[in-house]
mmCIF file of C-alpha atoms in Angstrom:
data_model
loop_
_atom_site.group_PDB
_atom_site.id
_atom_site.type_symbol
_atom_site.label_atom_id
_atom_site.label_comp_id
_atom_site.label_asym_id
_atom_site.label_seq_id
_atom_site.Cartn_x
_atom_site.Cartn_y
_atom_site.Cartn_z
ATOM 1 C CA MET A 1 25.782 6.681 -8.913
ATOM 2 C CA THR A 2 29.010 6.041 -7.036
ATOM 3 C CA ASP A 3 27.780 6.209 -3.423
ATOM 4 C CA LYS A 4 26.325 2.985 -2.106
ATOM 5 C CA LEU A 5 22.569 2.887 -1.716
ATOM 6 C CA VAL A 6 20.926 0.541 0.792
ATOM 7 C CA ALA A 7 17.232 -0.364 0.680
ATOM 8 C CA LEU A 8 15.438 -0.739 4.016
ATOM 9 C CA VAL A 9 12.252 -2.794 4.273
ATOM 10 C CA PRO A 10 10.247 -2.702 7.528
ATOM 11 C CA ALA A 11 8.475 -6.078 7.558
ATOM 12 C CA ALA A 12 7.801 -6.751 11.232
ATOM 13 C CA GLY A 13 4.111 -5.844 11.130
ATOM 14 C CA ILE A 14 1.092 -8.110 11.262
ATOM 15 C CA GLY A 15 -1.352 -6.401 8.896
ATOM 16 C CA ARG A 16 -4.514 -6.929 10.962
ATOM 17 C CA ARG A 17 -6.835 -5.411 8.352
ATOM 18 C CA MET A 18 -6.103 -8.336 6.044
ATOM 19 C CA GLY A 19 -7.722 -10.765 8.498
ATOM 20 C CA ALA A 20 -5.423 -13.607 7.389
ATOM 21 C CA ASP A 21 -3.850 -16.464 9.337
ATOM 22 C CA LYS A 22 -0.360 -15.068 8.784
ATOM 23 C CA PRO A 23 1.190 -11.596 8.362
ATOM 24 C CA LYS A 24 0.008 -10.105 5.081
ATOM 25 C CA GLN A 25 3.517 -9.800 3.635
ATOM 26 C CA TYR A 26 3.666 -13.610 3.464
ATOM 27 C CA LEU A 27 0.404 -14.117 1.600
ATOM 28 C CA PRO A 28 0.850 -15.617 -1.891
ATOM 29 C CA LEU A 29 0.900 -13.197 -4.799
ATOM 30 C CA THR A 30 2.185 -15.245 -7.751
ATOM 31 C CA GLU A 31 5.198 -17.524 -7.581
ATOM 32 C CA HIS A 32 6.400 -15.294 -4.740
ATOM 33 C CA CYS A 33 4.590 -14.073 -1.671
ATOM 34 C CA ILE A 34 4.075 -10.311 -1.341
ATOM 35 C CA LEU A 35 7.350 -9.721 0.506
ATOM 36 C CA GLY A 36 9.206 -12.075 -1.821
ATOM 37 C CA GLU A 37 8.121 -10.104 -4.883
ATOM 38 C CA THR A 38 9.052 -6.821 -3.200
ATOM 39 C CA LEU A 39 12.505 -8.098 -2.281
ATOM 40 C CA ALA A 40 13.087 -9.647 -5.705
ATOM 41 C CA ARG A 41 12.576 -6.270 -7.347
ATOM 42 C CA LEU A 42 14.791 -4.388 -4.918
ATOM 43 C CA LEU A 43 17.567 -6.990 -5.087
ATOM 44 C CA ALA A 44 17.520 -6.899 -8.890
ATOM 45 C CA HIS A 45 18.077 -3.146 -9.078
ATOM 46 C CA PRO A 46 21.703 -2.388 -10.015
ATOM 47 C CA ALA A 47 21.908 0.796 -7.911
ATOM 48 C CA ILE A 48 20.958 -0.985 -4.680
ATOM 49 C CA SER A 49 24.023 -2.502 -3.047
ATOM 50 C CA GLU A 50 22.222 -4.147 -0.131
ATOM 51 C CA VAL A 51 18.729 -4.741 1.247
ATOM 52 C CA VAL A 52 18.131 -4.757 5.015
ATOM 53 C CA VAL A 53 14.830 -6.256 6.179
ATOM 54 C CA ALA A 54 13.367 -5.755 9.663
ATOM 55 C CA LEU A 55 11.489 -8.855 10.845
ATOM 56 C CA ALA A 56 9.423 -9.745 13.888
ATOM 57 C CA ALA A 57 11.447 -11.397 16.653
ATOM 58 C CA GLU A 58 9.963 -14.855 16.073
ATOM 59 C CA ASP A 59 9.200 -14.786 12.359
ATOM 60 C CA PRO A 60 8.663 -18.402 11.190
ATOM 61 C CA TYR A 61 8.083 -17.557 7.532
ATOM 62 C CA PHE A 62 11.027 -15.547 6.220
ATOM 63 C CA ASP A 63 13.530 -18.385 5.877
ATOM 64 C CA ASP A 64 11.219 -20.105 3.396
ATOM 65 C CA LEU A 65 11.527 -17.236 0.911
ATOM 66 C CA ALA A 66 13.694 -17.780 -2.154
ATOM 67 C CA GLN A 67 15.333 -14.419 -1.432
ATOM 68 C CA ALA A 68 16.246 -15.272 2.181
ATOM 69 C CA SER A 69 19.744 -16.484 1.277
ATOM 70 C CA HIS A 70 20.537 -13.762 -1.268
ATOM 71 C CA PRO A 71 24.063 -12.386 -0.719
ATOM 72 C CA LYS A 72 22.825 -8.774 -0.898
ATOM 73 C CA LEU A 73 20.250 -9.289 1.865
ATOM 74 C CA ARG A 74 20.530 -8.901 5.639
ATOM 75 C CA THR A 75 17.900 -9.119 8.362
ATOM 76 C CA VAL A 76 17.475 -7.344 11.693
ATOM 77 C CA ILE A 77 14.860 -7.581 14.433
ATOM 78 C CA GLY A 78 12.253 -4.872 14.038
ATOM 79 C CA GLY A 79 10.056 -3.130 16.591
ATOM 80 C CA ASP A 80 6.416 -2.563 17.392
ATOM 81 C CA GLU A 81 6.102 0.489 15.157
ATOM 82 C CA ARG A 82 7.333 1.266 11.669
ATOM 83 C CA ALA A 83 9.785 3.891 12.933
ATOM 84 C CA ASP A 84 11.315 1.371 15.357
ATOM 85 C CA SER A 85 11.855 -1.099 12.529
ATOM 86 C CA VAL A 86 13.384 1.488 10.205
ATOM 87 C CA LEU A 87 15.723 2.601 12.993
ATOM 88 C CA ALA A 88 16.760 -1.017 13.521
ATOM 89 C CA CYS A 89 17.596 -1.228 9.817
ATOM 90 C CA LEU A 90 19.514 2.050 9.983
ATOM 91 C CA ALA A 91 21.607 0.749 12.879
ATOM 92 C CA ALA A 92 22.946 -1.897 10.482
ATOM 93 C CA VAL A 93 24.042 0.682 7.891
ATOM 94 C CA ASN A 94 27.348 2.577 7.995
ATOM 95 C CA PRO A 95 26.596 6.100 6.681
ATOM 96 C CA ASP A 96 30.226 6.542 5.620
ATOM 97 C CA ILE A 97 29.883 3.578 3.260
ATOM 98 C CA ALA A 98 26.219 4.000 2.312
ATOM 99 C CA PRO A 99 25.309 7.689 2.662
ATOM 100 C CA TRP A 100 21.830 7.178 1.188
ATOM 101 C CA VAL A 101 19.010 4.815 2.120
ATOM 102 C CA LEU A 102 15.820 3.936 0.308
ATOM 103 C CA VAL A 103 12.900 2.912 2.544
ATOM 104 C CA HIS A 104 10.203 0.798 0.918
ATOM 105 C CA ASP A 105 6.993 -0.795 2.177
ATOM 106 C CA ALA A 106 7.041 -4.585 2.331
ATOM 107 C CA ALA A 107 3.495 -4.597 0.942
ATOM 108 C CA ARG A 108 4.256 -2.611 -2.234
ATOM 109 C CA PRO A 109 5.420 -5.426 -4.535
ATOM 110 C CA LEU A 110 4.724 -3.583 -7.798
ATOM 111 C CA ILE A 111 7.543 -1.057 -7.506
ATOM 112 C CA THR A 112 9.380 -0.593 -10.799
ATOM 113 C CA ALA A 113 13.019 0.101 -11.597
ATOM 114 C CA GLY A 114 11.960 3.329 -13.302
ATOM 115 C CA ASP A 115 10.294 4.686 -10.165
ATOM 116 C CA ILE A 116 13.321 3.717 -8.066
ATOM 117 C CA ASP A 117 15.600 5.536 -10.504
ATOM 118 C CA ALA A 118 13.394 8.637 -10.442
ATOM 119 C CA VAL A 119 13.180 8.991 -6.667
ATOM 120 C CA VAL A 120 16.899 8.321 -6.147
ATOM 121 C CA LYS A 121 17.838 10.871 -8.808
ATOM 122 C CA ALA A 122 15.583 13.513 -7.251
ATOM 123 C CA ALA A 123 16.860 12.777 -3.751
ATOM 124 C CA ARG A 124 20.489 13.131 -4.745
ATOM 125 C CA ALA A 125 19.755 16.317 -6.665
ATOM 126 C CA GLY A 126 18.301 17.791 -3.461
ATOM 127 C CA GLN A 127 18.253 16.514 0.107
ATOM 128 C CA GLY A 128 15.646 13.783 -0.070
ATOM 129 C CA ALA A 129 12.631 12.663 -2.073
ATOM 130 C CA ILE A 130 9.575 10.436 -1.958
ATOM 131 C CA LEU A 131 7.333 8.875 -4.544
ATOM 132 C CA ALA A 132 3.849 10.359 -4.345
ATOM 133 C CA ALA A 133 0.613 10.640 -6.296
ATOM 134 C CA PRO A 134 -1.694 13.666 -6.569
ATOM 135 C CA LEU A 135 -5.163 13.091 -5.153
ATOM 136 C CA VAL A 136 -7.836 12.761 -7.816
ATOM 137 C CA ASP A 137 -10.871 11.939 -5.654
ATOM 138 C CA THR A 138 -12.989 14.542 -3.899
ATOM 139 C CA ILE A 139 -12.018 14.585 -0.216
ATOM 140 C CA LYS A 140 -14.582 14.892 2.582
ATOM 141 C CA TRP A 141 -13.870 15.757 6.224
ATOM 142 C CA SER A 142 -15.804 13.923 8.936
ATOM 143 C CA GLN A 143 -14.969 13.732 12.622
ATOM 144 C CA ASP A 144 -17.359 10.909 13.470
ATOM 145 C CA GLY A 145 -17.139 8.973 10.200
ATOM 146 C CA LYS A 146 -20.870 9.337 9.656
ATOM 147 C CA ARG A 147 -21.582 12.899 8.597
ATOM 148 C CA ILE A 148 -19.730 15.161 6.143
ATOM 149 C CA GLU A 149 -18.547 18.386 7.729
ATOM 150 C CA GLU A 150 -16.722 19.901 4.794
ATOM 151 C CA THR A 151 -15.113 19.233 1.431
ATOM 152 C CA VAL A 152 -11.338 19.586 1.527
ATOM 153 C CA PRO A 153 -9.644 21.267 -1.467
ATOM 154 C CA ARG A 154 -7.496 18.622 -3.133
ATOM 155 C CA GLN A 155 -5.352 20.677 -5.508
ATOM 156 C CA HIS A 156 -2.374 20.682 -3.130
ATOM 157 C CA LEU A 157 -2.839 17.191 -1.664
ATOM 158 C CA TRP A 158 -0.647 14.200 -2.500
ATOM 159 C CA ARG A 159 -0.655 10.576 -1.349
ATOM 160 C CA ALA A 160 2.718 9.548 0.018
ATOM 161 C CA LEU A 161 4.065 6.339 -1.530
ATOM 162 C CA THR A 162 7.358 4.509 -1.215
ATOM 163 C CA PRO A 163 10.265 4.275 -1.808
ATOM 164 C CA GLN A 164 11.381 7.303 0.175
ATOM 165 C CA CYS A 165 15.059 8.230 -0.163
ATOM 166 C CA PHE A 166 17.084 10.228 2.379
ATOM 167 C CA PRO A 167 20.639 10.670 3.686
ATOM 168 C CA THR A 168 21.365 7.851 6.119
ATOM 169 C CA GLY A 169 22.560 9.952 9.044
ATOM 170 C CA ALA A 170 19.844 12.578 8.719
ATOM 171 C CA LEU A 171 17.055 10.000 8.668
ATOM 172 C CA ARG A 172 18.496 8.255 11.711
ATOM 173 C CA LEU A 173 18.549 11.576 13.598
ATOM 174 C CA ALA A 174 15.040 12.522 12.498
ATOM 175 C CA LEU A 175 13.479 9.217 13.532
ATOM 176 C CA SER A 176 15.368 9.085 16.837
ATOM 177 C CA GLU A 177 14.230 12.581 17.798
ATOM 178 C CA ALA A 178 10.650 11.921 16.747
ATOM 179 C CA LEU A 179 10.425 8.763 18.853
ATOM 180 C CA ALA A 180 12.084 10.439 21.841
ATOM 181 C CA GLU A 181 9.493 13.215 21.694
ATOM 182 C CA GLY A 182 6.554 10.861 21.255
ATOM 183 C CA ALA A 183 5.664 12.210 17.822
ATOM 184 C CA SER A 184 3.340 10.277 15.532
ATOM 185 C CA ILE A 185 5.409 9.130 12.555
ATOM 186 C CA THR A 186 3.580 7.382 9.728
ATOM 187 C CA ASP A 187 6.364 7.580 7.152
ATOM 188 C CA GLU A 188 9.975 8.696 6.934
ATOM 189 C CA ALA A 189 9.125 12.003 5.269
ATOM 190 C CA SER A 190 6.998 13.028 8.255
ATOM 191 C CA ALA A 191 10.037 12.626 10.509
ATOM 192 C CA MET A 192 12.199 14.680 8.140
ATOM 193 C CA GLU A 193 9.527 17.384 7.909
ATOM 194 C CA ARG A 194 9.714 17.865 11.677
ATOM 195 C CA LEU A 195 13.345 18.922 11.254
ATOM 196 C CA GLY A 196 12.448 21.359 8.491
ATOM 197 C CA TRP A 197 14.146 19.110 5.945
ATOM 198 C CA PRO A 198 13.234 19.826 2.304
ATOM 199 C CA VAL A 199 11.619 16.802 0.664
ATOM 200 C CA THR A 200 11.023 16.586 -3.085
ATOM 201 C CA LEU A 201 7.842 15.015 -4.453
ATOM 202 C CA VAL A 202 8.302 12.630 -7.374
ATOM 203 C CA LYS A 203 5.150 11.523 -9.165
ATOM 204 C CA GLY A 204 4.974 7.743 -8.998
ATOM 205 C CA ARG A 205 3.123 5.156 -11.035
ATOM 206 C CA ASN A 206 -0.519 4.481 -10.224
ATOM 207 C CA ASP A 207 0.092 0.731 -10.031
ATOM 208 C CA ASN A 208 2.461 1.081 -7.060
ATOM 209 C CA ILE A 209 -0.305 0.071 -4.656
ATOM 210 C CA LYS A 210 0.026 -0.994 -1.037
ATOM 211 C CA ILE A 211 -1.684 -4.297 -0.303
ATOM 212 C CA THR A 212 -3.720 -3.673 2.837
ATOM 213 C CA GLU A 213 -7.122 -5.369 2.515
ATOM 214 C CA PRO A 214 -8.259 -8.679 0.950
ATOM 215 C CA ALA A 215 -9.581 -6.976 -2.197
ATOM 216 C CA ASP A 216 -6.101 -5.594 -2.889
ATOM 217 C CA LEU A 217 -4.642 -9.047 -3.622
ATOM 218 C CA PRO A 218 -6.533 -9.822 -6.858
ATOM 219 C CA LEU A 219 -5.992 -6.233 -7.975
ATOM 220 C CA ALA A 220 -2.248 -6.569 -7.369
ATOM 221 C CA ARG A 221 -2.150 -9.835 -9.325
ATOM 222 C CA TRP A 222 -3.919 -8.195 -12.263
ATOM 223 C CA LEU A 223 -1.614 -5.163 -12.177
ATOM 224 C CA LEU A 224 1.391 -7.480 -12.076
ATOM 225 C CA SER A 225 0.122 -9.296 -15.166
ATOM 226 C CA GLN A 226 -0.221 -5.952 -16.935
ATOM 227 C CA GLN A 227 3.346 -4.982 -16.040
ATOM 228 C CA GLU A 228 4.622 -8.306 -17.363
ATOM 229 C CA SER A 229 2.738 -7.898 -20.642
ATOM 230 C CA CYS A 230 4.254 -4.477 -21.364
#
């Protein structure tokens, strides 16, 4: 891996579903908060030359993180939506120096070096890749959230995870065009798909959960203890 790889972390959101008194990424996990654990793992990976974090304009919490002064870390001001924050991160990256970027959710602190290696390898072997997991539950379709209308076949359905790895310039173009056209972009792959860009699926670990609701915190702590005991 000779080309520089930069990790981008959109962390300007509030996380309203958590119902906490601060943004969910700053809630305590173990010795680190959620974002701190996420950043610690990205900063420790030897293939990642730099981590760029998008923060809210008046974020009073970030400077208290142990990782805030790390020499491989930079911050930018994010936007209202995920795509705005990722674009702000991309504006800080020179594609001639770092032709590949790795976008990772701030609230996925259980990412492993092995999963990072796998998605980066697949991306560089093709034109981009994401971590994903095949659906195992039976999926029901309901328009009103009260009554089942049909059962959706799951054999071709995957849950998109992060990291997602793409060429720097191509991702910048894809997100810029999507925002200009008012498209709904929930992850980076959806922006690349709009351009007809081929994206490889890489099966990720089941413990790479996204902390979204209060019940996710004790689960994440338990999963972290299991990782540490292996």
